[in-house]
């Protein structure tokens, strides 16, 4: 029933809708991981006398999926798209999520088009969103976009992405925001097999992410003023947690003057340095309380996202995250001066739970896939000694990172220090439990002095 409903919905025509403006003359481009087909966002920017005008087109799921349809019910149950190295379980059937609603190049697509004024220094100005018809000109991978910007061969809108991204990063400092640039353990498909690696983000990914953050901050502000919506929140770290982090910095011999804030210290850390990377891992624990809050009629007391240092909402990935579709509908109505549709209001309270469950499933899937890949990678290496760095430490365990191959595991915490380089030996593999067992052999080179 769901697939049949999706196939029927995907044939819907939207070009003649009277509430949809024609924005097909704007030369949008998409910037995503290579090979992506579920394209949620398309970007364009232009220079203005006071800074920049950003156009950000977001896939319009509502153009194809009504809230009372079997497709919408199934999407609510799924919560998010689940990604594995060799396949995915999409939020919406491929006929919609990878075709009809996806902002593929050269095809007219319904979209929710944001128009956002950004000052030269990156400050957010006036923002609005409206339904539009758009046509993306080109689908770029991160590598392609980065290469064009580096070579200065990109068209002006793509060159402006760097300017706007850097300006918005500077605004993070002004707001007191915190971002962690830790390399991510990743399982990639390579030449018919799989490869574990620690992957650092490219600059263009950070600049592109700033456009999504900009849009999410603008959307949240509109919802807060309208007193209805769905926010992404993170409580402020308590004095006790910051004090614990300061003690970890002292143990790692990392300078943290009393006058330097938590945000300033974390933002200035170098993830390639073993000790500073270890402190970043400690700080990452403070990000684990992120969640969603729905509200209607009264803004909740805890409405901000402390790491972003602003109110914030997820609105830029509706093909992959269920809440974005509903949050977008709220903001479109508020920008048009219309009441938020009743079925959208009714659905809001269920969304935090649906999103939380979906993200928990994705986390479990990520860990299972990487655990399996780690045991496969190391299957013939029992007894081998490897270099590692202690990135987390408590009385129960020491978490280690091995750079090559990219392994995260644990050893006995006795006799090791946070941020220390150590030598470890693989002593056993539990293939059923997908676990590696290492033991501490001796210390490697002394930790780097910071």
XYZ file of C-alpha atoms in Angstrom:
450
model
C 0.000 0.000 0.000
C 2.800 2.445 0.899
C 4.752 1.866 -2.322
C 1.620 2.064 -4.452
C 0.602 5.286 -2.729
C 4.107 6.702 -3.267
C 4.133 5.749 -6.942
C 0.825 7.509 -7.420
C 1.944 10.591 -5.467
C 5.161 10.857 -7.472
C 3.159 11.565 -10.632
C 1.498 14.634 -9.153
C 1.854 17.812 -11.229
C 2.613 21.011 -9.379
C 3.627 23.544 -12.051
C 0.227 25.255 -12.095
C -0.154 25.698 -8.318
C -1.158 29.302 -7.698
C 0.709 29.682 -4.396
C 4.046 28.623 -5.889
C 6.314 31.302 -7.376
C 8.447 30.589 -10.452
C 12.118 30.690 -9.402
C 13.468 28.530 -12.225
C 15.721 31.383 -13.417
C 17.829 31.211 -10.236
C 20.917 29.046 -11.002
C 20.806 26.744 -7.986
C 23.388 24.001 -7.434
C 23.421 21.096 -4.993
C 26.491 20.124 -2.944
C 26.435 16.654 -1.412
C 28.516 13.507 -0.926
C 29.379 11.904 -4.255
C 26.634 9.647 -5.594
C 23.822 11.102 -3.470
C 20.341 10.866 -4.940
C 18.192 12.154 -2.043
C 18.998 15.824 -2.591
C 17.295 17.978 0.052
C 18.955 21.349 -0.524
C 20.002 23.570 -3.411
C 22.097 26.696 -2.919
C 22.511 30.070 -4.573
C 23.887 33.395 -3.356
C 24.528 36.846 -4.716
C 26.271 39.942 -3.471
C 24.222 42.939 -2.280
C 25.215 46.475 -1.206
C 25.093 45.397 2.456
C 26.416 41.848 2.167
C 24.762 38.841 0.572
C 21.415 37.390 -0.386
C 21.219 33.623 0.082
C 18.603 31.534 -1.696
C 18.277 28.079 -0.201
C 15.779 25.694 -1.759
C 14.524 22.781 0.350
C 12.720 19.750 -1.078
C 8.958 20.178 -0.718
C 7.749 16.820 0.571
C 4.214 18.148 1.071
C 3.886 18.591 -2.698
C 3.734 14.790 -2.931
C 2.858 13.382 0.507
C -0.353 14.395 2.282
C -0.353 14.002 6.050
C -3.240 11.518 5.995
C -1.539 9.169 3.503
C 0.020 5.732 4.145
C 3.370 7.194 3.045
C 3.225 9.854 5.774
C 2.281 7.271 8.415
C 5.195 5.019 7.456
C 7.610 7.968 7.438
C 6.496 8.931 10.943
C 7.192 5.372 12.109
C 10.673 5.426 10.547
C 11.645 8.876 11.760
C 14.833 9.141 9.708
C 16.581 7.575 6.749
C 18.907 4.815 7.956
C 22.287 4.646 6.214
C 24.540 1.594 6.026
C 27.718 1.292 3.914
C 26.038 -0.774 1.197
C 22.394 0.303 1.360
C 19.869 2.526 3.079
C 16.371 2.319 4.475
C 14.871 5.577 3.209
C 12.419 7.757 5.062
C 10.330 7.959 1.883
C 10.058 5.447 -0.971
C 12.642 6.055 -3.743
C 9.931 7.185 -6.178
C 9.581 10.268 -3.974
C 12.786 10.654 -1.959
C 15.242 9.905 -4.758
C 13.228 11.081 -7.739
C 10.079 13.196 -7.697
C 10.918 15.321 -4.622
C 14.713 15.178 -4.931
C 16.310 18.381 -6.262
C 18.047 16.613 -9.131
C 19.752 18.781 -11.761
C 17.955 19.867 -14.907
C 14.478 19.054 -13.607
C 11.772 21.422 -12.427
C 11.044 20.663 -8.786
C 8.705 22.027 -6.124
C 10.682 23.538 -3.277
C 10.470 25.661 -0.176
C 12.700 28.580 -1.101
C 14.392 30.542 1.647
C 15.582 34.071 0.922
C 17.968 35.223 3.647
C 19.826 38.509 3.978
C 23.327 38.152 5.418
C 25.476 41.154 6.344
C 29.107 41.374 5.252
C 30.169 40.346 8.764
C 27.869 37.310 8.628
C 25.049 38.623 10.793
C 21.624 37.194 9.970
C 19.147 39.693 8.551
C 15.611 39.353 7.252
C 14.538 35.852 6.242
C 11.447 34.379 4.645
C 10.401 31.122 3.010
C 7.810 30.528 0.302
C 6.751 27.765 -2.029
C 8.536 27.906 -5.371
C 9.336 26.028 -8.537
C 13.106 25.695 -8.999
C 15.562 23.972 -11.315
C 19.013 22.991 -10.055
C 21.685 23.538 -12.687
C 24.304 21.127 -11.412
C 24.922 18.419 -8.830
C 28.355 18.843 -7.234
C 30.193 16.546 -4.866
C 32.142 18.072 -2.001
C 35.392 17.247 -3.796
C 34.222 18.967 -6.984
C 33.013 22.058 -5.156
C 36.220 22.304 -3.113
C 38.402 21.922 -6.208
C 36.574 24.682 -8.078
C 36.740 27.074 -5.153
C 40.433 26.342 -4.566
C 41.197 26.913 -8.249
C 39.002 30.046 -8.352
C 37.188 28.580 -11.363
C 33.774 28.390 -9.680
C 30.925 30.687 -10.649
C 30.360 33.617 -8.298
C 27.618 31.970 -6.182
C 29.939 29.076 -5.331
C 32.846 31.428 -4.636
C 30.550 33.365 -2.310
C 29.892 30.175 -0.345
C 33.411 30.501 1.056
C 32.920 34.170 1.983
C 29.555 33.585 3.614
C 30.715 30.417 5.356
C 33.749 32.147 6.858
C 31.626 35.125 7.912
C 29.138 32.822 9.617
C 31.985 30.950 11.349
C 33.167 34.320 12.659
C 29.634 34.933 13.949
C 29.891 31.682 15.912
C 32.750 33.257 17.851
C 30.651 36.376 18.483
C 27.719 34.262 19.740
C 29.921 32.032 21.880
C 29.039 28.893 19.933
C 31.022 25.664 20.231
C 31.878 23.304 17.388
C 33.909 20.096 17.505
C 35.994 19.286 14.440
C 36.813 15.729 15.491
C 37.651 13.323 12.657
C 34.826 10.815 12.231
C 35.351 7.068 12.091
C 33.828 6.040 8.790
C 33.290 2.857 6.814
C 33.616 3.486 3.078
C 32.953 1.210 0.149
C 36.155 0.958 -1.929
C 36.770 -1.228 -5.005
C 34.079 -3.724 -4.090
C 35.214 -3.910 -0.457
C 35.203 -1.702 2.623
C 37.783 0.565 4.219
C 37.822 2.010 7.726
C 39.239 5.499 8.083
C 39.108 8.618 10.204
C 37.760 11.367 7.992
C 38.149 15.085 8.635
C 35.676 17.411 6.940
C 36.757 19.581 4.035
C 36.383 23.373 4.323
C 33.548 23.391 1.764
C 31.575 21.007 3.975
C 31.903 23.445 6.870
C 30.856 26.397 4.687
C 27.918 24.428 3.299
C 26.903 23.392 6.824
C 26.888 27.057 7.799
C 24.155 27.703 5.220
C 22.020 24.980 6.809
C 22.743 26.381 10.275
C 21.864 29.877 9.060
C 18.549 28.588 7.733
C 17.826 26.622 10.905
C 18.484 29.657 13.094
C 16.230 31.809 10.897
C 13.465 29.183 10.989
C 13.678 28.829 14.763
C 13.415 32.586 15.230
C 10.260 32.686 13.125
C 8.725 29.797 15.088
C 9.606 31.352 18.450
C 8.018 34.639 17.427
C 4.969 32.722 16.180
C 4.895 30.613 19.382
C 4.494 27.311 17.562
C 6.933 24.825 16.104
C 9.663 22.245 16.652
C 13.105 23.206 17.977
C 16.402 21.378 18.246
C 17.743 22.026 21.748
C 20.803 21.375 23.900
C 20.997 22.472 27.557
C 23.835 24.688 28.722
C 26.679 22.730 30.333
C 26.475 22.925 34.105
C 29.191 24.487 36.235
C 30.087 20.987 37.431
C 30.565 19.615 33.908
C 32.744 22.579 32.901
C 34.762 22.132 36.106
C 35.242 18.456 35.219
C 36.433 19.468 31.759
C 38.876 21.967 33.286
C 40.284 19.201 35.495
C 40.752 17.041 32.395
C 42.624 19.920 30.737
C 44.928 20.192 33.761
C 45.559 16.444 33.659
C 46.439 16.775 29.973
C 48.662 19.789 30.715
C 46.569 21.987 28.418
C 46.541 25.651 29.368
C 43.064 26.981 30.172
C 43.220 30.437 31.796
C 40.388 31.357 34.149
C 39.472 34.220 31.810
C 38.977 31.855 28.850
C 35.429 30.535 28.419
C 34.487 26.941 27.735
C 33.510 27.866 24.160
C 36.791 29.693 23.505
C 38.924 26.837 24.825
C 37.143 24.058 22.941
C 36.914 26.012 19.698
C 40.682 26.597 19.673
C 41.729 22.958 20.147
C 43.656 21.077 17.455
C 42.193 17.588 16.856
C 45.466 16.362 15.300
C 47.305 16.827 18.599
C 46.830 13.739 20.838
C 46.216 15.640 24.061
C 44.009 18.305 22.558
C 42.081 15.626 20.650
C 41.532 13.788 23.933
C 40.085 16.930 25.510
C 37.780 17.310 22.499
C 36.539 13.766 23.107
C 35.852 14.710 26.714
C 33.976 17.814 25.550
C 31.907 15.750 23.109
C 30.113 14.246 26.107
C 28.497 17.638 26.690
C 26.766 17.378 23.299
C 24.883 14.183 24.144
C 21.849 15.874 25.633
C 20.598 17.264 22.321
C 16.938 16.655 21.582
C 13.763 18.124 20.147
C 10.969 20.081 21.773
C 7.573 20.775 20.205
C 5.505 23.722 21.396
C 2.217 25.400 20.576
C 1.137 28.566 22.347
C 4.055 28.972 24.726
C 7.796 28.873 24.049
C 9.447 26.279 26.337
C 11.909 27.486 29.012
C 14.709 25.427 27.442
C 14.453 26.630 23.852
C 18.067 27.211 22.838
C 20.822 25.007 21.489
C 23.829 25.794 23.669
C 26.458 24.610 21.175
C 24.974 26.868 18.480
C 24.315 29.628 21.048
C 20.933 30.403 19.541
C 17.478 29.040 19.016
C 17.718 26.481 16.234
C 15.519 24.153 14.184
C 16.073 21.327 11.738
C 14.396 22.316 8.463
C 16.905 21.513 5.693
C 16.689 17.709 5.373
C 13.000 16.770 4.916
C 13.814 13.779 2.687
C 15.871 12.247 5.498
C 14.349 13.532 8.758
C 10.635 13.485 9.546
C 10.529 16.616 11.693
C 11.817 18.915 8.966
C 8.702 18.473 6.857
C 6.441 19.608 9.720
C 8.722 22.431 10.864
C 8.801 23.737 7.303
C 5.008 23.755 7.133
C 4.887 25.814 10.321
C 7.353 28.384 8.992
C 5.736 28.638 5.539
C 2.390 29.417 7.180
C 3.886 31.961 9.579
C 5.773 33.743 6.789
C 2.571 33.938 4.732
C 0.579 35.283 7.672
C -1.701 32.236 7.642
C -2.695 29.947 10.519
C -0.558 26.845 10.869
C -2.602 23.924 9.464
C -4.448 21.993 12.140
C -3.068 18.596 11.102
C 0.484 19.970 11.400
C -0.210 21.344 14.900
C -1.757 18.034 15.932
C 1.309 16.097 14.747
C 3.932 18.224 16.540
C 3.897 16.485 19.976
C 4.722 13.078 18.458
C 7.764 14.279 16.529
C 10.443 14.439 19.279
C 9.822 10.786 20.122
C 9.766 9.676 16.485
C 13.015 11.494 15.755
C 14.703 10.224 18.907
C 13.843 6.607 18.139
C 15.022 6.963 14.549
C 18.335 8.464 15.595
C 18.856 5.723 18.166
C 18.380 3.130 15.422
C 20.887 4.956 13.217
C 23.421 5.056 16.051
C 23.027 1.325 16.686
C 23.360 0.588 12.959
C 26.514 2.712 12.675
C 28.124 0.981 15.629
C 27.185 -2.524 14.423
C 28.542 -1.885 10.919
C 31.812 -0.452 12.207
C 32.237 -3.205 14.820
C 31.775 -5.825 12.112
C 34.230 -4.057 9.802
C 36.804 -3.780 12.594
C 36.682 -7.518 13.296
C 36.918 -8.260 9.570
C 39.849 -5.856 9.115
C 41.790 -7.396 12.017
C 40.884 -11.061 11.480
C 44.459 -12.099 10.598
C 46.274 -9.738 12.959
C 45.889 -11.357 16.394
C 49.160 -10.895 18.254
C 50.113 -7.755 16.329
C 51.218 -4.635 18.207
C 49.892 -1.237 17.137
C 50.270 2.430 18.077
C 47.244 4.056 19.719
C 46.169 7.179 21.612
C 44.058 7.196 24.789
C 41.123 9.508 23.988
C 38.795 8.796 26.934
C 39.520 7.479 30.386
C 37.569 6.590 33.499
C 37.861 4.026 36.285
C 36.305 1.280 34.119
C 38.002 1.638 30.747
C 40.423 3.503 28.557
C 39.108 4.245 25.065
C 41.826 4.121 22.420
C 42.037 5.219 18.800
C 44.330 3.410 16.383
C 44.947 5.630 13.332
C 45.692 2.918 10.758
C 43.545 0.955 10.368
C 40.948 3.303 11.867
C 39.940 1.408 15.023
C 38.236 2.571 18.216
C 38.473 0.084 21.073
C 39.146 -0.238 24.807
C 41.905 -1.383 27.131
C 42.311 -1.711 30.885
C 42.589 1.826 32.306
C 45.335 0.970 34.787
C 48.722 2.440 33.999
C 47.666 4.764 31.180
C 46.946 8.485 31.018
C 44.453 10.514 29.045
C 46.013 11.771 25.794
C 48.933 9.346 26.044
C 50.382 7.516 23.061
C 50.539 3.800 23.897
C 51.365 0.502 22.252
C 48.633 -2.128 22.327
C 48.478 -5.762 21.269
C 45.437 -7.440 19.723
C 44.942 -10.532 21.869
C 41.543 -11.858 20.733
C 38.639 -11.362 18.354
C 35.057 -12.205 19.257
C 33.427 -12.459 15.830
C 29.985 -13.256 17.260
C 30.079 -10.258 19.550
C 31.937 -8.219 16.924
C 34.511 -7.188 19.509
C 38.274 -6.767 19.528
C 40.269 -7.250 22.734
C 43.490 -5.328 23.156
C 46.022 -5.204 25.971
C 48.420 -2.435 26.891
C 51.992 -3.425 26.010
C 53.983 -0.326 26.961
C 53.998 3.376 26.446
C 54.869 4.785 23.068
C 56.375 8.225 22.588
C 55.729 10.719 25.413
C 52.572 12.805 25.004
C 53.016 16.044 23.127
C 53.405 19.005 25.469
C 50.788 21.677 24.859
